[in-house]
Short mmCIF file of C-alpha atoms and ligand atoms in Angstrom, two decimals:
data_model
loop_
_atom_site.label_atom_id
_atom_site.label_comp_id
_atom_site.label_asym_id
_atom_site.label_seq_id
_atom_site.Cartn_x
_atom_site.Cartn_y
_atom_site.Cartn_z
CA UNK A 182 18.79 -14.50 20.77
CA UNK A 183 14.69 -13.69 19.88
CA UNK A 184 16.23 -12.57 17.02
CA UNK A 185 17.94 -15.53 14.98
CA UNK A 186 17.19 -16.19 10.48
CA UNK A 187 17.10 -19.36 9.46
CA UNK A 188 14.33 -21.88 12.50
CA UNK A 189 11.22 -22.40 12.88
CA UNK A 190 9.00 -19.30 15.16
CA UNK A 191 6.08 -20.67 16.89
CA UNK A 192 2.65 -19.10 18.56
CA UNK A 193 3.95 -17.54 21.49
CA UNK A 194 0.65 -18.10 24.05
CA UNK A 195 1.21 -18.27 27.48
CA UNK A 196 4.91 -17.23 27.68
CA UNK A 197 5.58 -20.60 26.40
CA UNK A 198 6.81 -21.11 22.74
CA UNK A 199 3.39 -23.86 20.82
CA UNK A 200 3.98 -25.46 17.83
CA UNK A 201 -0.05 -25.07 17.23
CA UNK A 202 -2.89 -27.57 17.44
CA UNK A 203 -2.30 -28.92 14.06
CA UNK A 204 1.78 -27.87 13.74
CA UNK A 205 1.35 -27.14 10.55
CA UNK A 206 4.61 -24.57 9.01
CA UNK A 207 4.94 -22.77 5.85
CA UNK A 208 7.96 -22.00 4.94
CA UNK A 209 8.96 -17.42 5.30
CA UNK A 210 10.39 -15.71 1.93
CA UNK A 211 13.50 -13.53 1.57
CA UNK A 212 11.48 -11.39 -1.22
CA UNK A 213 14.95 -10.33 -2.21
CA UNK A 214 15.12 -13.78 -4.20
CA UNK A 215 11.72 -15.87 -2.83
CA UNK A 216 14.23 -18.60 -1.53
CA UNK A 217 12.71 -19.71 2.04
CA UNK A 218 14.82 -18.94 5.07
CA UNK A 219 13.18 -19.18 8.08
CA UNK A 220 9.60 -21.53 8.93
CA UNK A 221 6.66 -20.27 10.34
CA UNK A 222 3.95 -22.51 12.36
CA UNK A 223 0.60 -21.37 10.54
CA UNK A 224 -2.28 -20.78 13.81
CA UNK A 225 -5.78 -22.59 13.89
CA UNK A 226 -8.98 -21.30 15.34
CA UNK A 227 -7.84 -24.02 18.16
CA UNK A 228 -5.14 -22.20 18.62
CA UNK A 229 -6.55 -19.31 18.43
CA UNK A 230 -8.73 -19.91 20.97
CA UNK A 231 -6.15 -20.82 23.26
CA UNK A 232 -4.38 -17.26 23.37
CA UNK A 233 -7.26 -16.05 23.90
CA UNK A 234 -7.91 -18.16 27.40
CA UNK A 235 -4.86 -18.18 28.20
CA UNK A 236 -4.68 -13.45 27.58
CA UNK A 237 -8.28 -14.32 29.34
CA UNK A 238 -6.41 -15.68 32.77
CA UNK A 239 -3.78 -14.23 32.52
CA UNK A 240 -4.94 -10.95 32.75
CA UNK A 241 -7.87 -12.16 35.65
CA UNK A 242 -5.15 -14.55 37.54
CA UNK A 243 -2.20 -12.25 37.44
CA UNK A 244 -1.43 -8.63 38.51
CA UNK A 245 -1.00 -6.97 35.67
CA UNK A 246 -4.03 -5.18 35.31
CA UNK A 247 -4.32 -4.44 39.26
CA UNK A 248 -0.35 -3.47 40.15
CA UNK A 249 0.41 -0.12 40.37
CA UNK A 250 0.98 1.06 36.43
CA UNK A 251 4.44 1.83 37.87
CA UNK A 252 4.89 -1.74 37.56
CA UNK A 253 3.47 -1.33 34.36
CA UNK A 254 6.28 1.09 33.08
CA UNK A 255 8.91 -0.04 34.64
CA UNK A 256 8.26 -3.66 32.52
CA UNK A 257 7.70 -1.99 29.64
CA UNK A 258 11.16 0.08 30.27
CA UNK A 259 12.94 -3.40 31.06
CA UNK A 260 11.12 -4.72 27.36
CA UNK A 261 12.07 -1.08 24.75
CA UNK A 262 16.07 -2.16 26.87
CA UNK A 263 15.73 -5.97 25.63
CA UNK A 264 14.07 -4.61 22.08
CA UNK A 265 17.31 -2.40 22.69
CA UNK A 266 20.16 -4.65 22.65
CA UNK A 267 19.17 -6.87 20.10
CA UNK A 268 18.00 -4.10 17.69
CA UNK A 269 20.63 -5.16 15.53
CA UNK A 270 19.64 -8.54 14.67
CA UNK A 271 16.05 -7.49 14.91
CA UNK A 272 16.36 -5.63 11.36
CA UNK A 273 18.11 -7.89 10.15
CA UNK A 274 15.69 -9.81 10.59
CA UNK A 275 12.84 -7.50 9.45
CA UNK A 276 14.87 -6.45 6.19
CA UNK A 277 15.38 -10.33 5.44
CA UNK A 278 11.39 -11.13 5.94
CA UNK A 279 10.40 -8.26 4.25
CA UNK A 280 12.92 -7.10 2.00
CA UNK A 281 12.94 -3.15 3.62
CA UNK A 282 15.99 -1.76 3.69
CA UNK A 283 18.41 -2.56 6.50
CA UNK A 284 18.82 1.46 7.48
CA UNK A 285 15.03 1.09 7.12
CA UNK A 286 14.42 -1.80 9.35
CA UNK A 287 17.14 0.12 11.81
CA UNK A 288 14.92 3.42 11.67
CA UNK A 289 11.52 1.12 12.58
CA UNK A 290 12.80 -0.59 15.34
CA UNK A 291 14.26 2.33 17.04
CA UNK A 292 10.53 3.21 16.33
CA UNK A 293 9.31 0.60 18.32
CA UNK A 294 11.95 1.02 20.51
CA UNK A 295 10.69 4.64 21.02
CA UNK A 296 7.32 4.06 20.74
CA UNK A 297 8.05 1.10 23.87
CA UNK A 298 9.99 4.37 26.29
CA UNK A 299 6.65 6.52 25.58
CA UNK A 300 3.80 3.84 27.13
CA UNK A 301 6.47 3.24 29.73
CA UNK A 302 5.38 6.58 30.30
CA UNK A 303 1.96 7.05 30.35
CA UNK A 304 1.13 4.21 32.15
CA UNK A 305 1.24 5.59 35.47
CA UNK A 306 0.11 8.41 34.11
CA UNK A 307 -4.09 7.21 33.46
CA UNK A 308 -5.95 9.55 34.87
CA UNK A 309 -9.09 10.38 35.18
CA UNK A 310 -11.49 13.17 36.48
CA UNK A 311 -13.37 15.01 39.81
CA UNK A 312 -17.01 16.21 38.34
CA UNK A 313 -18.16 18.69 40.53
CA UNK A 314 -22.04 17.89 41.28
CA UNK A 315 -25.01 19.14 43.76
CA UNK A 316 -25.31 17.97 47.31
CA UNK A 317 -23.40 16.06 49.40
CA UNK A 318 -21.93 13.68 46.57
CA UNK A 319 -18.27 13.28 45.80
CA UNK A 320 -18.01 11.78 41.72
CA UNK A 321 -14.96 10.93 40.00
CA UNK A 322 -14.09 8.81 36.29
CA UNK A 323 -11.74 5.21 36.25
CA UNK A 324 -9.54 4.65 33.28
CA UNK A 325 -9.67 0.55 33.57
CA UNK A 326 -8.97 -2.14 31.42
CA UNK A 327 -10.23 -3.56 29.14
CA UNK A 328 -9.86 -7.00 29.60
CA UNK A 329 -8.09 -8.88 26.74
CA UNK A 330 -7.30 -6.72 23.33
CA UNK A 331 -6.96 -7.91 19.60
CA UNK A 332 -4.47 -7.03 17.25
CA UNK A 333 -3.78 -7.80 14.02
CA UNK A 334 -0.90 -6.72 11.30
CA UNK A 335 0.01 -6.10 8.01
CA UNK A 336 3.07 -6.56 6.85
CA UNK A 337 4.15 -3.32 5.85
CA UNK A 338 6.09 -1.93 9.06
CA UNK A 339 5.82 -5.54 10.43
CA UNK A 340 6.71 -5.43 14.43
CA UNK A 341 6.67 -1.50 13.87
CA UNK A 342 2.57 -1.71 13.19
CA UNK A 343 2.19 -4.59 15.62
CA UNK A 344 3.52 -2.93 18.43
CA UNK A 345 2.75 0.82 17.90
CA UNK A 346 -0.64 -0.53 18.95
CA UNK A 347 0.14 -3.39 21.44
CA UNK A 348 2.39 -0.79 23.28
CA UNK A 349 -0.54 1.31 24.73
CA UNK A 350 -2.70 -1.88 26.14
CA UNK A 351 -0.36 -3.05 28.16
CA UNK A 352 0.28 0.39 29.24
CA UNK A 353 -3.33 0.34 29.86
CA UNK A 354 -3.29 -2.99 31.76
CA UNK A 355 -5.41 -4.84 29.05
CA UNK A 356 -3.26 -8.38 28.05
CA UNK A 357 -2.84 -8.48 24.19
CA UNK A 358 -3.22 -11.13 21.65
CA UNK A 359 -1.10 -10.66 18.40
CA UNK A 360 -1.87 -10.77 14.98
CA UNK A 361 0.92 -10.70 13.08
CA UNK A 362 0.67 -11.02 9.13
CA UNK A 363 0.99 -14.30 7.41
CA UNK A 364 3.72 -12.72 5.03
CA UNK A 365 5.73 -11.47 7.96
CA UNK A 366 5.79 -12.88 11.16
CA UNK A 367 9.14 -13.13 12.20
CA UNK A 368 9.68 -10.33 14.15
CA UNK A 369 6.47 -10.22 16.04
CA UNK A 370 7.01 -13.64 17.60
CA UNK A 371 10.62 -12.81 18.58
CA UNK A 372 9.55 -9.70 19.99
CA UNK A 373 6.56 -12.01 21.44
CA UNK A 374 9.82 -13.96 23.05
CA UNK A 375 11.92 -10.54 24.71
CA UNK A 376 8.38 -10.72 27.34
CA UNK A 377 8.67 -13.10 29.68
CA UNK A 378 13.25 -11.83 30.69
CA UNK A 379 11.17 -8.59 31.09
CA UNK A 380 8.99 -8.86 33.73
CA UNK A 381 5.76 -9.16 31.67
CA UNK A 382 3.01 -12.14 33.86
CA UNK A 383 2.65 -15.02 31.68
CA UNK A 384 0.17 -14.69 29.14
CA UNK A 385 -0.66 -11.07 28.68
CA UNK A 386 1.77 -10.58 25.20
CA UNK A 387 0.27 -13.72 23.17
CA UNK A 388 1.82 -13.70 19.40
CA UNK A 389 -0.92 -16.09 17.02
CA UNK A 390 0.74 -15.87 13.46
CA UNK A 391 -2.04 -18.49 10.76
CA UNK A 392 -4.43 -16.54 7.81
CA UNK A 393 -7.06 -13.47 9.03
CA UNK A 394 -9.02 -15.91 7.98
CA UNK A 395 -8.34 -18.27 9.78
CA UNK A 396 -6.70 -16.39 13.42
CA UNK A 397 -7.44 -13.42 12.93
CA UNK A 398 -11.82 -13.98 12.12
CA UNK A 399 -11.27 -16.64 14.84
CA UNK A 400 -9.92 -13.49 17.78
CA UNK A 401 -12.28 -11.19 16.53
CA UNK A 402 -15.48 -13.37 17.15
CA UNK A 403 -13.61 -14.67 21.25
CA UNK A 404 -16.51 -13.84 23.27
CA UNK A 405 -13.45 -12.33 24.93
CA UNK A 406 -12.20 -10.01 23.15
CA UNK A 407 -12.82 -6.51 24.64
CA UNK A 408 -10.95 -4.91 22.05
CA UNK A 409 -10.16 -5.57 18.07
CA UNK A 410 -6.89 -2.42 16.72
CA UNK A 411 -6.80 -3.54 12.66
CA UNK A 412 -4.24 -2.16 10.57
CA UNK A 413 -4.78 -3.44 6.68
CA UNK A 414 -6.60 -2.65 4.24
CA UNK A 415 -9.79 -1.17 3.98
CA UNK A 416 -12.14 -4.23 2.15
CA UNK A 417 -11.12 -6.54 5.97
CA UNK A 418 -11.18 -3.20 7.61
CA UNK A 419 -15.10 -3.44 6.88
CA UNK A 420 -15.71 -6.39 7.62
CA UNK A 421 -14.09 -6.41 10.73
CA UNK A 422 -16.36 -3.09 11.99
CA UNK A 423 -19.25 -5.20 10.78
CA UNK A 424 -18.01 -8.42 13.20
CA UNK A 425 -17.03 -5.94 15.21
CA UNK A 426 -20.58 -3.17 15.49
CA UNK A 427 -22.58 -7.15 16.72
CA UNK A 428 -20.99 -6.68 19.93
CA UNK A 429 -20.61 -3.33 20.98
CA UNK A 430 -16.29 -3.98 20.62
CA UNK A 431 -14.59 -1.19 19.93
CA UNK A 432 -12.74 -0.48 16.87
CA UNK A 433 -9.23 1.19 15.89
CA UNK A 434 -8.63 0.94 11.86
CA UNK A 435 -5.60 2.07 10.44
CA UNK A 436 -6.40 1.39 6.58
CA UNK A 437 -5.27 2.81 3.21
CA UNK A 438 -4.55 5.88 1.44
CA UNK A 439 -3.49 7.70 -1.56
CA UNK A 440 -1.19 10.97 -0.18
CA UNK A 441 -1.03 14.29 -1.92
CA UNK A 442 1.33 15.79 -2.65
CA UNK A 443 1.11 19.66 -3.17
CA UNK A 444 4.10 21.82 -4.95
CA UNK A 445 3.95 25.17 -4.70
CA UNK A 446 6.08 27.79 -6.55
CA UNK A 447 7.58 29.33 -4.11
CA UNK A 448 8.95 25.32 -2.48
CA UNK A 449 12.09 24.55 -2.51
CA UNK A 450 12.73 22.71 -5.26
CA UNK A 451 15.78 20.98 -4.22
CA UNK A 452 14.21 19.93 -0.44
CA UNK A 453 10.53 18.72 -1.78
CA UNK A 454 11.45 16.50 -5.06
CA UNK A 455 14.37 14.56 -1.63
CA UNK A 456 10.48 13.89 -0.19
CA UNK A 457 8.63 13.38 -2.59
CA UNK A 458 11.42 10.62 -3.46
CA UNK A 459 11.50 9.36 0.03
CA UNK A 460 7.61 9.79 0.22
CA UNK A 461 6.29 7.16 -2.67
CA UNK A 462 10.25 5.34 -2.33
CA UNK A 463 10.92 4.95 0.60
CA UNK A 464 9.58 0.63 1.72
CA UNK A 465 8.88 0.68 -2.04
CA UNK A 466 6.42 2.76 -1.80
CA UNK A 467 4.60 0.21 0.37
CA UNK A 468 3.45 2.62 3.02
CA UNK A 469 -0.78 3.60 3.91
CA UNK A 470 1.12 7.25 4.55
CA UNK A 471 2.74 7.15 1.18
CA UNK A 472 2.85 10.56 -1.14
CA UNK A 473 1.96 8.92 -4.10
CA UNK A 474 -0.03 11.85 -5.63
CA UNK A 475 1.98 14.60 -7.13
CA UNK A 476 -0.10 18.08 -8.42
CA UNK A 477 2.28 20.70 -8.69
CA UNK A 478 1.82 23.97 -9.71
CA UNK A 479 2.48 24.54 -13.98
CA UNK A 480 5.03 26.89 -13.03
CA UNK A 481 7.25 24.07 -11.76
CA UNK A 482 6.11 21.09 -13.64
CA UNK A 483 9.40 20.63 -16.25
CA UNK A 484 12.27 21.67 -13.48
CA UNK A 485 10.42 19.15 -10.32
CA UNK A 486 9.62 16.97 -12.92
CA UNK A 487 12.80 16.02 -14.11
CA UNK A 488 14.42 16.38 -10.51
CA UNK A 489 12.59 13.30 -9.06
CA UNK A 490 12.82 11.72 -12.63
CA UNK A 491 16.40 11.36 -11.52
CA UNK A 492 15.39 10.48 -7.77
CA UNK A 493 13.33 8.02 -9.29
CA UNK A 494 16.83 6.37 -11.87
CA UNK A 495 19.26 6.91 -9.79
CA UNK A 496 17.96 4.82 -6.61
CA UNK A 497 20.62 1.84 -6.09
CA UNK A 498 17.76 -1.28 -6.03
CA UNK A 499 18.68 -4.00 -4.37
CA UNK A 500 18.49 -7.00 -1.27
CA UNK A 501 17.59 -4.50 1.81
CA UNK A 502 20.94 -6.52 3.24
CA UNK A 503 22.85 -5.25 1.14
CA UNK A 504 25.51 -2.38 1.61
CA UNK A 505 23.95 1.10 0.51
CA UNK A 506 20.90 -0.46 -1.18
CA UNK A 507 18.22 2.84 -1.47
CA UNK A 508 15.20 1.11 -2.21
CA UNK A 509 14.30 -2.86 -2.03
CA UNK A 510 11.50 -5.78 -3.49
CA UNK A 511 8.40 -5.88 -3.10
CA UNK A 512 7.32 -7.43 -0.12
CA UNK A 513 5.51 -10.87 -3.05
CA UNK A 514 5.90 -11.87 -6.06
CA UNK A 515 2.05 -11.28 -6.13
CA UNK A 516 2.62 -7.82 -4.72
CA UNK A 517 4.12 -7.32 -7.34
CA UNK A 518 2.11 -8.26 -9.87
CA UNK A 519 -0.70 -6.84 -8.03
CA UNK A 520 1.81 -3.15 -8.59
CA UNK A 521 2.79 -4.13 -11.89
CA UNK A 522 -1.25 -4.06 -13.21
CA UNK A 523 -1.35 -0.77 -11.74
CA UNK A 524 0.79 0.48 -13.92
CA UNK A 525 -0.74 -1.06 -16.81
CA UNK A 526 -3.83 0.63 -15.76
CA UNK A 527 -2.41 3.78 -15.78
CA UNK A 528 -0.82 3.56 -19.33
CA UNK A 529 -3.45 2.13 -21.25
CA UNK A 530 -4.98 5.70 -19.53
CA UNK A 531 -3.39 7.42 -21.18
CA UNK A 532 -0.39 8.08 -18.52
CA UNK A 533 2.92 8.23 -19.97
CA UNK A 534 6.21 6.62 -17.99
CA UNK A 535 8.59 8.86 -17.24
CA UNK A 536 10.91 6.97 -15.25
CA UNK A 537 10.59 2.91 -14.36
CA UNK A 538 7.06 1.53 -15.12
CA UNK A 539 8.58 -2.64 -15.10
CA UNK A 540 10.04 -4.88 -13.95
CA UNK A 541 14.30 -5.97 -12.60
CA UNK A 542 14.33 -8.83 -14.87
CA UNK A 543 18.22 -9.25 -15.33
CA UNK A 544 20.86 -10.83 -13.10
CA UNK A 545 20.69 -11.33 -10.04
CA UNK A 546 18.30 -9.53 -8.77
CA UNK A 547 15.03 -11.00 -11.25
CA UNK A 548 14.73 -14.03 -8.93
CA UNK A 549 12.97 -11.24 -6.34
CA UNK A 550 10.05 -9.32 -6.58
CA UNK A 551 11.92 -5.75 -8.11
CA UNK A 552 10.22 -2.87 -9.96
CA UNK A 553 11.86 -0.01 -11.27
CA UNK A 554 11.07 2.90 -8.75
CA UNK A 555 8.14 4.59 -11.63
CA UNK A 556 6.74 8.38 -12.14
CA UNK A 557 3.83 8.67 -14.18
CA UNK A 558 2.40 12.06 -15.67
CA UNK A 559 0.14 12.87 -16.45
CA UNK A 560 -3.74 10.36 -15.45
CA UNK A 561 -6.49 10.53 -15.84
CA UNK A 562 -8.35 11.85 -12.37
CA UNK A 563 -10.95 9.22 -13.05
CA UNK A 564 -8.12 6.44 -13.94
CA UNK A 565 -7.51 3.88 -10.83
CA UNK A 566 -4.28 4.48 -10.72
CA UNK A 567 -4.82 7.59 -9.60
CA UNK A 568 -8.44 6.24 -6.99
CA UNK A 569 -6.77 3.54 -6.11
CA UNK A 570 -4.19 2.99 -3.99
CA UNK A 571 -1.21 1.45 -5.11
CA UNK A 572 0.83 0.04 -2.53
CA UNK A 573 4.15 0.42 -4.36
CA UNK A 574 6.80 2.84 -6.01
CA UNK A 575 4.14 4.90 -8.46
CA UNK A 576 3.73 7.90 -7.93
CA UNK A 577 1.23 9.46 -10.49
CA UNK A 578 1.79 13.50 -11.24
CA UNK A 579 -0.31 16.28 -12.44
CA UNK A 580 0.13 19.75 -12.38
CA UNK A 581 -2.62 22.98 -10.75
CA UNK A 582 -2.86 26.50 -11.99
CA UNK A 583 -3.97 28.37 -8.12
CA UNK A 584 -4.59 26.82 -4.60
CA UNK A 585 -8.08 26.37 -5.09
CA UNK A 586 -7.69 23.97 -7.34
CA UNK A 587 -4.86 22.27 -5.58
CA UNK A 588 -6.46 21.42 -2.85
CA UNK A 589 -9.68 20.69 -4.96
CA UNK A 590 -7.66 17.87 -6.55
CA UNK A 591 -5.77 16.83 -3.00
CA UNK A 592 -9.41 16.64 -1.26
CA UNK A 593 -10.97 14.03 -4.78
CA UNK A 594 -10.38 11.21 -3.13
CA UNK A 595 -11.58 8.46 -1.36
CA UNK A 596 -9.02 8.02 0.67
CA UNK A 597 -7.76 11.18 3.93
CA UNK A 598 -4.56 9.23 5.36
CA UNK A 599 -1.79 12.21 4.81
CA UNK A 600 -0.88 15.52 2.79
CA UNK A 601 2.28 16.75 2.06
CA UNK A 602 2.20 19.95 1.42
CA UNK A 603 5.68 22.09 0.17
CA UNK A 604 5.40 26.04 0.71
CA UNK A 605 7.96 28.15 2.16
CA UNK A 606 4.45 30.70 2.35
CA UNK A 607 3.01 30.91 6.23
CA UNK A 608 -0.76 31.78 5.12
CA UNK A 609 -0.13 29.03 1.96
CA UNK A 610 0.73 26.56 4.21
CA UNK A 611 -1.59 27.37 7.37
CA UNK A 612 -4.50 27.31 5.24
CA UNK A 613 -4.05 24.77 2.75
CA UNK A 614 -3.58 22.52 5.90
CA UNK A 615 -6.95 23.76 7.87
CA UNK A 616 -8.94 22.88 3.78
CA UNK A 617 -6.82 18.87 3.37
CA UNK A 618 -9.67 16.56 4.29
CA UNK A 619 -6.81 14.32 5.39
CA UNK A 620 -5.83 13.30 9.29
CA UNK A 621 -2.56 13.89 8.54
CA UNK A 622 -0.69 16.99 7.70
CA UNK A 623 3.05 17.84 6.79
CA UNK A 624 4.96 20.99 5.33
CA UNK A 625 8.15 21.27 4.14
CA UNK A 626 8.36 17.15 5.44
CA UNK A 627 8.63 13.63 4.29
CA UNK A 628 5.86 11.86 5.79
CA UNK A 629 6.69 11.87 9.17
CA UNK A 630 5.86 10.86 12.27
CA UNK A 631 6.87 10.46 16.26
CA UNK A 632 4.78 8.15 19.21
CA UNK A 633 4.30 11.31 20.87
CA UNK A 634 2.43 12.66 18.01
CA UNK A 635 -0.94 10.92 16.87
CA UNK A 636 -1.64 8.80 13.66
CA UNK A 637 -5.57 8.54 12.15
CA UNK A 638 -6.89 9.30 9.25
CA UNK A 639 -9.76 10.61 8.05
CA UNK A 640 -12.03 9.10 4.88
CA UNK A 641 -11.61 5.79 4.04
CA UNK A 642 -8.33 5.71 5.59
CA UNK A 643 -9.89 4.71 9.37
CA UNK A 644 -11.25 5.13 12.79
CA UNK A 645 -9.94 6.37 15.60
CA UNK A 646 -6.45 6.95 15.96
CA UNK A 647 -3.19 6.04 18.24
CA UNK A 648 0.24 7.55 19.26
CA UNK A 649 -0.26 10.40 21.73
CA UNK A 650 -0.29 11.00 25.01
CA UNK A 651 -4.48 9.59 24.34
CA UNK A 652 -3.21 6.02 22.58
CA UNK A 653 -3.41 4.58 26.09
CA UNK A 654 -7.20 6.50 26.44
CA UNK A 655 -7.89 4.60 23.83
CA UNK A 656 -7.16 0.72 25.65
CA UNK A 657 -9.64 1.73 28.97
CA UNK A 658 -13.69 1.50 29.07
CA UNK A 659 -14.43 4.81 31.45
CA UNK A 660 -16.26 4.16 34.67
CA UNK A 661 -18.31 6.57 36.13
CA UNK A 662 -18.89 6.37 40.39
CA UNK A 663 -21.40 9.02 42.27
CA UNK A 664 -20.75 7.73 46.11
CA UNK A 665 -23.12 10.05 48.70
CA UNK A 666 -21.23 11.75 51.04
CA UNK A 667 -23.77 12.21 53.75
CA UNK A 668 -24.31 8.35 54.29
CA UNK A 669 -20.83 7.87 55.58
CA UNK A 670 -20.06 6.93 59.04
CA UNK A 671 -18.74 10.32 61.07
CA UNK A 672 -15.22 9.78 62.79
CA UNK A 673 -15.93 8.54 66.42
P1 TAP B 920 -4.75 -6.82 4.48
O1 TAP B 920 -4.57 -7.83 3.90
O2 TAP B 920 -5.43 -6.53 4.69
O3 TAP B 920 -3.87 -7.74 5.73
C1 TAP B 920 -3.58 -6.72 7.22
C2 TAP B 920 -3.83 -8.08 8.40
O4 TAP B 920 -4.67 -8.99 8.23
C3 TAP B 920 -2.65 -9.53 8.11
O5 TAP B 920 -2.17 -9.47 9.63
C4 TAP B 920 -4.41 -10.00 7.86
O6 TAP B 920 -3.51 -11.35 7.47
C5 TAP B 920 -5.48 -9.75 8.29
N1 TAP B 920 -6.49 -10.61 7.95
C6 TAP B 920 -7.37 -11.23 6.91
N2 TAP B 920 -8.19 -11.06 6.87
C7 TAP B 920 -8.61 -10.82 7.94
C8 TAP B 920 -10.06 -11.05 8.31
N3 TAP B 920 -10.37 -11.48 7.30
N4 TAP B 920 -10.08 -11.21 9.57
C9 TAP B 920 -9.03 -10.95 10.27
N5 TAP B 920 -7.92 -10.37 10.22
C10 TAP B 920 -7.55 -10.20 8.53
O7 TAP B 920 -3.91 -5.65 4.16
P2 TAP B 920 -2.01 -6.08 3.71
O8 TAP B 920 -1.94 -5.98 2.57
O9 TAP B 920 -1.49 -7.48 5.50
O10 TAP B 920 -1.07 -4.45 4.20
C11 TAP B 920 -2.03 -4.00 2.93
C12 TAP B 920 -3.23 -3.22 3.56
O11 TAP B 920 -2.87 -2.33 4.86
C13 TAP B 920 -2.87 -0.94 2.61
O12 TAP B 920 -4.09 -1.44 2.37
C14 TAP B 920 -2.47 -0.53 3.18
O13 TAP B 920 -2.51 1.36 3.47
C15 TAP B 920 -2.31 -0.31 4.70
N6 TAP B 920 -2.15 -0.34 5.51
C16 TAP B 920 -2.39 0.94 6.13
C17 TAP B 920 -1.67 1.50 7.79
C18 TAP B 920 -2.33 2.55 8.42
S1 TAP B 920 -1.59 2.86 9.51
N7 TAP B 920 -3.05 2.70 8.24
C19 TAP B 920 -0.17 0.93 7.25
C20 TAP B 920 -0.06 0.38 6.91
C21 TAP B 920 -0.50 -0.74 6.35
P3 TAP B 920 -2.74 -12.49 6.26
O14 TAP B 920 -1.69 -11.46 6.47
O15 TAP B 920 -2.72 -14.24 6.71
O16 TAP B 920 -3.58 -11.91 5.47
#
């Protein structure tokens, strides 16, 4: 089986499981208890180099890039099938490692399967253009794979956010090297083990675990690296962008967010409250697209706040593997401390805690990284708790008097990933969606996405995009070919 807990997880390089040159492993903790349950290899610069070398060799020597796209599509389809057959084991492993409720991990794995299937369908549709030019000439464009593509993933959706870029890169014919987050490497490694049986040549899909500062940087610095897709924090993203710029390496950045959710007076309050609850307490708020700033029309403030307070106070917290659990622990004790600091900032800047605001300290959850779902009202707009990404289950609430004030407050952020709008008035929805400075807008929906819809941020939230029919193109290089047909031999 590819996904087993209580085991050692090694790197996947050139189709083989390798313990790494230093033979170093780190314990992987269950965030619900902070006890170790598995071990993962910790890679070195040499391991990163070996993975790049294996990928480069496979790209040049296997038929992966040159083959008919339909064959790559079939291999990706088989990979999707293998993952689907083990979906429950993968979901349990994801929950054990990252903490989210099993229901959410099942959704994540289903999304990964769907992404692979979707990209499988795109593999033979990477089409160029023919361009009319004067004279006896013929001009056309080709989209060729880049070579070795590097993918650096975060810990909040460990497999989903890794495969979201790996799948289109493979569909385009590249060889990939994936570095999962140090805290959550298990499902990515288990996924790498599935590749061989799916007919993906050895070395086309490599996974190296290890720290960002060592393995991540070594992958980006490697001269064979032809593109970088990074999902994570803004500071690291900008550092990678500087390095990539030095060698003209194209890159995609999916960074943080501080999403506004705007509730207009005609909104369906019940649905809005549920959507707001999911948008900030789903995945314990550890979502780049978390709708973490609630902006509510002043006429609805009291009833909406009461509904959201009831949702926050009523959520069942516990280990993600337990039945009926609605919110799991935060990913690590360090991250819990980081989120609690922001709760303190919100409080000391004058915010009123409406729900939660503290970690759970009674048994049996005291050993885990559990934070009560938190709602804070009236934090001043200049507070760090409103301006910076908290990446936890903490919702700030403020009110507005008219549309212009709502849009101004929503756009008053360095980020621009996802914004949510609740209204039954189409003209308001359309007009506000146009004015919001964000890569994605959902109307009368909790944050939602599909493999076929683009995922992208504006302003400090990112560069480039993922998902959708154009995603495969991002992993290709355009080539223009101009042929003068006057010189061609005439038949006979
Ligand atoms: P980061 O600390 O930025 O880590 C992300 C990945 O980058 C990890 O694999 C990390 O490795 C690696 N890394 C760290 N330093 C590096 C370096 N110098 N060079 C190369 N790689 C390096 O983020 P995180 O804490 O895992 O995730 C939280 C952040 O990600 C939040 O800001 C969140 O908004 C953002 N995020 C954004 C999105 C989208 S789609 N926009 C989705 C999810 C998360 P280690 O694990 O070893 O540190």
